[in-house]
Amino acid sequence: DGGITQSPKYLFRKEGQNVTLSCEQNLNHDAMYWYRQDPGQGLRLIYYSQIVNDFQKGDIAEGYSVSREKKESFPLTVTSAQKNPTAFYLCASSLSAGASYEQYFGPGTRLTVT
Amino acid sequence: AQSVSQHNHHVILSEAASLELGCNYSYGGTVNLFWYVQYPGQHLQLLLKYFSGDPLVKGIKGFEAEFIKSKFSFNLRKPSVQWSDTAEYFCAVNGAAGNKLTFGGGTRVLVKP
């Protein structure tokens, strides 16, 4: 059953701690993306990766970091430098990074930082 | 930079009513346009997309959208909604030369049985 998995579904952390969100896909897609979803603001792009060992900043990359060591995995680290980390985080992938490729989304991770 | 505006944040309808959700974008070049839907507890999924050709596109579950280039709009419609259409709907734009999808703020639709 192909798709995108994100774990965990809910994550709680104390302020000042870094936390890593997992994203795995078995769709054999080259491109992967991380978005942040906040009420009334839609989805905002954090980072994206067009191919293994390559990634680019999105619109709100400050306070986040990523790696792409394997094609199927694109973990996101929310660092202590992120001022408002509490949010719903969505991972997506597409066959390629071109504009005409549909993005497929995972179920999301809801991060709460207190 | 491209941006997307969805005018209605919340819409409440009764079953069998017609639905129209507005979406306007700002981008000077050729665009690819998408509507995504997020049903309660489910993944965000593609409803329909427009790349070129007939500006009236049909998607899943009886939805359609019309691209009006002169108005920079891509409104979503459904003639008769069902309770199962309760969801959050997102319009998204991708400049055809780029690879970044820009989303609108979303519209929460509640269909009363």
mmCIF file of C-alpha atoms in Angstrom:
data_model
loop_
_atom_site.group_PDB
_atom_site.id
_atom_site.type_symbol
_atom_site.label_atom_id
_atom_site.label_comp_id
_atom_site.label_asym_id
_atom_site.label_seq_id
_atom_site.Cartn_x
_atom_site.Cartn_y
_atom_site.Cartn_z
ATOM 1 C CA ASP A 1 0.000 0.000 0.000
ATOM 2 C CA GLY A 2 1.850 3.063 -1.266
ATOM 3 C CA GLY A 3 1.780 6.354 0.495
ATOM 4 C CA ILE A 4 3.342 8.801 2.895
ATOM 5 C CA THR A 5 3.681 8.138 6.589
ATOM 6 C CA GLN A 6 4.362 10.698 9.245
ATOM 7 C CA SER A 7 5.102 9.877 12.818
ATOM 8 C CA PRO A 8 4.100 10.488 15.453
ATOM 9 C CA LYS A 9 0.579 11.821 15.003
ATOM 10 C CA TYR A 10 0.848 13.980 18.128
ATOM 11 C CA LEU A 11 4.061 15.307 19.641
ATOM 12 C CA PHE A 12 4.588 17.319 22.795
ATOM 13 C CA ARG A 13 7.796 19.107 23.672
ATOM 14 C CA LYS A 14 9.073 21.614 26.159
ATOM 15 C CA GLU A 15 10.224 24.998 24.943
ATOM 16 C CA GLY A 16 13.931 25.071 24.168
ATOM 17 C CA GLN A 17 14.120 21.501 22.910
ATOM 18 C CA ASN A 18 14.759 20.499 19.330
ATOM 19 C CA VAL A 19 12.348 17.950 17.900
ATOM 20 C CA THR A 20 12.482 15.874 14.710
ATOM 21 C CA LEU A 21 9.399 14.941 12.717
ATOM 22 C CA SER A 22 9.542 11.867 10.547
ATOM 23 C CA CYS A 23 8.334 11.604 6.941
ATOM 24 C CA GLU A 24 8.668 8.463 4.839
ATOM 25 C CA GLN A 25 7.293 7.725 1.372
ATOM 26 C CA ASN A 26 7.242 4.536 -0.663
ATOM 27 C CA LEU A 27 5.927 6.123 -3.853
ATOM 28 C CA ASN A 28 9.400 6.346 -5.402
ATOM 29 C CA HIS A 29 8.955 10.106 -5.699
ATOM 30 C CA ASP A 30 11.951 12.337 -6.257
ATOM 31 C CA ALA A 31 10.553 15.487 -4.644
ATOM 32 C CA MET A 32 9.475 15.949 -1.039
ATOM 33 C CA TYR A 33 8.084 18.922 0.847
ATOM 34 C CA TRP A 34 7.342 20.153 4.347
ATOM 35 C CA TYR A 35 4.467 22.502 5.057
ATOM 36 C CA ARG A 36 3.148 24.111 8.185
ATOM 37 C CA GLN A 37 -0.628 24.526 8.553
ATOM 38 C CA ASP A 38 -2.048 27.169 10.871
ATOM 39 C CA PRO A 39 -5.750 28.073 11.141
ATOM 40 C CA GLY A 40 -6.759 30.647 8.539
ATOM 41 C CA GLN A 41 -3.324 30.713 6.936
ATOM 42 C CA GLY A 42 -3.483 27.639 4.769
ATOM 43 C CA LEU A 43 -0.287 25.724 4.175
ATOM 44 C CA ARG A 44 3.073 27.460 4.088
ATOM 45 C CA LEU A 45 6.154 25.848 2.586
ATOM 46 C CA ILE A 46 9.045 25.286 4.984
ATOM 47 C CA TYR A 47 11.557 23.310 2.918
ATOM 48 C CA TYR A 48 11.532 21.182 -0.189
ATOM 49 C CA SER A 49 13.865 18.693 -1.790
ATOM 50 C CA GLN A 50 13.991 17.917 -5.481
ATOM 51 C CA ILE A 51 16.404 15.047 -5.193
ATOM 52 C CA VAL A 52 18.499 13.151 -2.656
ATOM 53 C CA ASN A 53 21.189 15.220 -0.906
ATOM 54 C CA ASP A 54 19.622 18.464 -2.096
ATOM 55 C CA PHE A 55 17.071 20.776 -0.496
ATOM 56 C CA GLN A 56 15.946 24.399 -0.682
ATOM 57 C CA LYS A 57 14.361 26.818 1.738
ATOM 58 C CA GLY A 58 10.703 27.570 1.343
ATOM 59 C CA ASP A 59 8.851 30.659 2.509
ATOM 60 C CA ILE A 60 9.239 30.113 6.266
ATOM 61 C CA ALA A 61 12.476 28.148 6.758
ATOM 62 C CA GLU A 62 13.795 30.078 9.756
ATOM 63 C CA GLY A 63 14.064 27.876 12.834
ATOM 64 C CA TYR A 64 13.798 24.632 10.852
ATOM 65 C CA SER A 65 16.301 22.230 9.320
ATOM 66 C CA VAL A 66 16.009 19.196 7.059
ATOM 67 C CA SER A 67 18.077 16.425 5.553
ATOM 68 C CA ARG A 68 17.564 14.178 2.545
ATOM 69 C CA GLU A 69 20.005 11.311 2.812
ATOM 70 C CA LYS A 70 17.618 8.759 1.346
ATOM 71 C CA LYS A 71 15.050 9.096 -1.404
ATOM 72 C CA GLU A 72 12.233 7.841 0.789
ATOM 73 C CA SER A 73 12.940 9.924 3.872
ATOM 74 C CA PHE A 74 12.795 13.673 4.551
ATOM 75 C CA PRO A 75 12.913 14.416 8.302
ATOM 76 C CA LEU A 76 12.206 17.909 9.615
ATOM 77 C CA THR A 77 13.845 19.275 12.755
ATOM 78 C CA VAL A 78 12.073 22.063 14.585
ATOM 79 C CA THR A 79 14.792 23.861 16.467
ATOM 80 C CA SER A 80 14.587 25.976 19.595
ATOM 81 C CA ALA A 81 15.098 29.009 17.338
ATOM 82 C CA GLN A 82 11.599 28.616 15.884
ATOM 83 C CA LYS A 83 9.540 31.231 17.706
ATOM 84 C CA ASN A 84 6.080 29.696 17.219
ATOM 85 C CA PRO A 85 6.599 25.960 16.732
ATOM 86 C CA THR A 86 3.145 24.795 17.804
ATOM 87 C CA ALA A 87 1.390 23.860 14.568
ATOM 88 C CA PHE A 88 0.225 21.060 12.308
ATOM 89 C CA TYR A 89 3.038 19.862 10.036
ATOM 90 C CA LEU A 90 2.358 18.195 6.706
ATOM 91 C CA CYS A 91 4.798 16.305 4.544
ATOM 92 C CA ALA A 92 4.183 15.821 0.835
ATOM 93 C CA SER A 93 5.861 14.249 -2.149
ATOM 94 C CA SER A 94 5.590 14.417 -5.918
ATOM 95 C CA LEU A 95 7.030 12.411 -8.749
ATOM 96 C CA SER A 96 9.199 15.332 -9.699
ATOM 97 C CA ALA A 97 9.526 18.929 -8.582
ATOM 98 C CA GLY A 98 8.036 20.465 -11.713
ATOM 99 C CA ALA A 99 4.921 22.607 -11.582
ATOM 100 C CA SER A 100 2.693 20.061 -13.282
ATOM 101 C CA TYR A 101 3.191 17.255 -10.776
ATOM 102 C CA GLU A 102 0.522 16.564 -8.184
ATOM 103 C CA GLN A 103 1.644 16.588 -4.582
ATOM 104 C CA TYR A 104 0.542 13.751 -2.297
ATOM 105 C CA PHE A 105 0.196 14.471 1.389
ATOM 106 C CA GLY A 106 0.797 12.531 4.558
ATOM 107 C CA PRO A 107 -1.559 12.495 7.569
ATOM 108 C CA GLY A 108 0.381 15.183 9.421
ATOM 109 C CA THR A 109 1.974 15.606 12.846
ATOM 110 C CA ARG A 110 0.485 17.981 15.388
ATOM 111 C CA LEU A 111 3.299 19.496 17.441
ATOM 112 C CA THR A 112 2.589 21.250 20.722
ATOM 113 C CA VAL A 113 5.383 23.100 22.462
ATOM 114 C CA THR A 114 4.801 24.386 25.987
ATOM 115 C CA ALA B 1 5.866 36.496 -5.473
ATOM 116 C CA GLN B 2 2.677 34.581 -5.993
ATOM 117 C CA SER B 3 -0.189 34.741 -3.502
ATOM 118 C CA VAL B 4 -3.630 33.173 -3.202
ATOM 119 C CA SER B 5 -6.720 34.604 -1.567
ATOM 120 C CA GLN B 6 -9.807 32.658 -0.536
ATOM 121 C CA HIS B 7 -12.573 35.041 0.388
ATOM 122 C CA ASN B 8 -14.724 32.904 2.634
ATOM 123 C CA HIS B 9 -13.230 31.402 5.770
ATOM 124 C CA HIS B 10 -16.376 29.559 6.801
ATOM 125 C CA VAL B 11 -19.418 28.482 4.818
ATOM 126 C CA ILE B 12 -22.491 26.765 6.225
ATOM 127 C CA LEU B 13 -24.980 25.141 3.871
ATOM 128 C CA SER B 14 -27.868 22.754 3.918
ATOM 129 C CA GLU B 15 -27.791 19.546 1.889
ATOM 130 C CA ALA B 16 -28.776 20.009 -1.769
ATOM 131 C CA ALA B 17 -27.716 23.664 -1.739
ATOM 132 C CA SER B 18 -25.236 24.857 -4.334
ATOM 133 C CA LEU B 19 -21.683 25.684 -3.323
ATOM 134 C CA GLU B 20 -19.281 28.194 -4.785
ATOM 135 C CA LEU B 21 -15.925 28.975 -3.197
ATOM 136 C CA GLY B 22 -13.921 31.909 -4.440
ATOM 137 C CA CYS B 23 -10.201 31.840 -5.166
ATOM 138 C CA ASN B 24 -8.111 34.672 -6.570
ATOM 139 C CA TYR B 25 -4.401 34.615 -7.167
ATOM 140 C CA SER B 26 -1.707 37.081 -8.008
ATOM 141 C CA TYR B 27 0.976 35.962 -10.402
ATOM 142 C CA GLY B 28 2.025 37.562 -13.647
ATOM 143 C CA GLY B 29 2.841 34.492 -15.681
ATOM 144 C CA THR B 30 1.315 31.186 -16.687
ATOM 145 C CA VAL B 31 -0.076 29.275 -13.748
ATOM 146 C CA ASN B 32 -1.146 25.807 -12.756
ATOM 147 C CA LEU B 33 -4.137 25.826 -10.424
ATOM 148 C CA PHE B 34 -5.340 23.283 -7.899
ATOM 149 C CA TRP B 35 -8.109 22.683 -5.411
ATOM 150 C CA TYR B 36 -7.302 20.382 -2.500
ATOM 151 C CA VAL B 37 -9.740 19.074 0.093
ATOM 152 C CA GLN B 38 -9.162 17.935 3.661
ATOM 153 C CA TYR B 39 -12.019 15.827 5.046
ATOM 154 C CA PRO B 40 -12.165 15.497 8.835
ATOM 155 C CA GLY B 41 -9.441 13.130 9.977
ATOM 156 C CA GLN B 42 -8.183 12.450 6.475
ATOM 157 C CA HIS B 43 -5.191 13.386 4.343
ATOM 158 C CA LEU B 44 -5.219 16.444 2.166
ATOM 159 C CA GLN B 45 -6.150 15.211 -1.306
ATOM 160 C CA LEU B 46 -6.417 16.652 -4.780
ATOM 161 C CA LEU B 47 -9.930 17.606 -5.892
ATOM 162 C CA LEU B 48 -9.089 18.959 -9.352
ATOM 163 C CA LYS B 49 -6.423 20.806 -11.299
ATOM 164 C CA TYR B 50 -6.044 23.114 -14.268
ATOM 165 C CA PHE B 51 -2.940 23.303 -16.413
ATOM 166 C CA SER B 52 -4.184 24.400 -19.824
ATOM 167 C CA GLY B 53 -7.027 23.940 -22.299
ATOM 168 C CA ASP B 54 -10.710 24.053 -21.384
ATOM 169 C CA PRO B 55 -11.002 26.547 -18.499
ATOM 170 C CA LEU B 56 -13.864 24.557 -16.993
ATOM 171 C CA VAL B 57 -12.377 21.539 -15.251
ATOM 172 C CA LYS B 58 -14.173 18.694 -13.593
ATOM 173 C CA GLY B 59 -12.872 16.886 -10.560
ATOM 174 C CA ILE B 60 -13.882 14.128 -8.225
ATOM 175 C CA LYS B 61 -17.174 13.928 -6.348
ATOM 176 C CA GLY B 62 -19.067 16.230 -8.703
ATOM 177 C CA PHE B 63 -16.882 19.288 -8.174
ATOM 178 C CA GLU B 64 -15.853 21.620 -10.967
ATOM 179 C CA ALA B 65 -13.847 24.816 -11.203
ATOM 180 C CA GLU B 66 -13.628 27.584 -13.751
ATOM 181 C CA PHE B 67 -10.424 29.411 -14.588
ATOM 182 C CA ILE B 68 -11.059 33.023 -15.604
ATOM 183 C CA LYS B 69 -7.703 34.421 -16.637
ATOM 184 C CA SER B 70 -8.868 38.033 -16.870
ATOM 185 C CA LYS B 71 -10.074 37.915 -13.270
ATOM 186 C CA PHE B 72 -7.167 35.837 -11.930
ATOM 187 C CA SER B 73 -9.785 33.542 -10.459
ATOM 188 C CA PHE B 74 -10.320 29.802 -10.096
ATOM 189 C CA ASN B 75 -13.642 29.346 -8.294
ATOM 190 C CA LEU B 76 -14.830 25.949 -7.123
ATOM 191 C CA ARG B 77 -18.444 24.878 -7.578
ATOM 192 C CA LYS B 78 -20.756 22.024 -6.804
ATOM 193 C CA PRO B 79 -24.437 22.193 -7.834
ATOM 194 C CA SER B 80 -25.799 20.142 -4.930
ATOM 195 C CA VAL B 81 -23.792 19.418 -1.803
ATOM 196 C CA GLN B 82 -24.061 16.452 0.501
ATOM 197 C CA TRP B 83 -23.309 16.109 4.183
ATOM 198 C CA SER B 84 -20.136 14.226 3.204
ATOM 199 C CA ASP B 85 -18.786 17.385 1.537
ATOM 200 C CA THR B 86 -18.100 18.828 4.964
ATOM 201 C CA ALA B 87 -14.388 19.580 4.806
ATOM 202 C CA GLU B 88 -11.787 22.291 4.467
ATOM 203 C CA TYR B 89 -11.022 23.350 0.918
ATOM 204 C CA PHE B 90 -7.749 24.875 -0.240
ATOM 205 C CA CYS B 91 -6.961 26.635 -3.479
ATOM 206 C CA ALA B 92 -3.322 26.464 -4.604
ATOM 207 C CA VAL B 93 -1.270 28.009 -7.353
ATOM 208 C CA ASN B 94 2.015 27.046 -8.923
ATOM 209 C CA GLY B 95 3.728 29.348 -11.363
ATOM 210 C CA ALA B 96 4.236 27.130 -14.387
ATOM 211 C CA ALA B 97 7.950 27.830 -14.495
ATOM 212 C CA GLY B 98 8.477 27.078 -10.845
ATOM 213 C CA ASN B 99 8.034 24.262 -8.377
ATOM 214 C CA LYS B 100 6.520 25.954 -5.346
ATOM 215 C CA LEU B 101 2.867 25.478 -4.534
ATOM 216 C CA THR B 102 1.285 28.480 -2.806
ATOM 217 C CA PHE B 103 -1.907 27.808 -0.846
ATOM 218 C CA GLY B 104 -4.790 30.030 0.083
ATOM 219 C CA GLY B 105 -5.958 30.271 3.678
ATOM 220 C CA GLY B 106 -8.627 27.617 3.244
ATOM 221 C CA THR B 107 -12.421 27.610 3.533
ATOM 222 C CA ARG B 108 -14.176 25.448 6.086
ATOM 223 C CA VAL B 109 -17.443 24.135 4.690
ATOM 224 C CA LEU B 110 -20.096 22.664 6.948
ATOM 225 C CA VAL B 111 -23.035 20.945 5.294
ATOM 226 C CA LYS B 112 -26.006 20.444 7.576
ATOM 227 C CA PRO B 113 -27.996 17.241 7.014
#
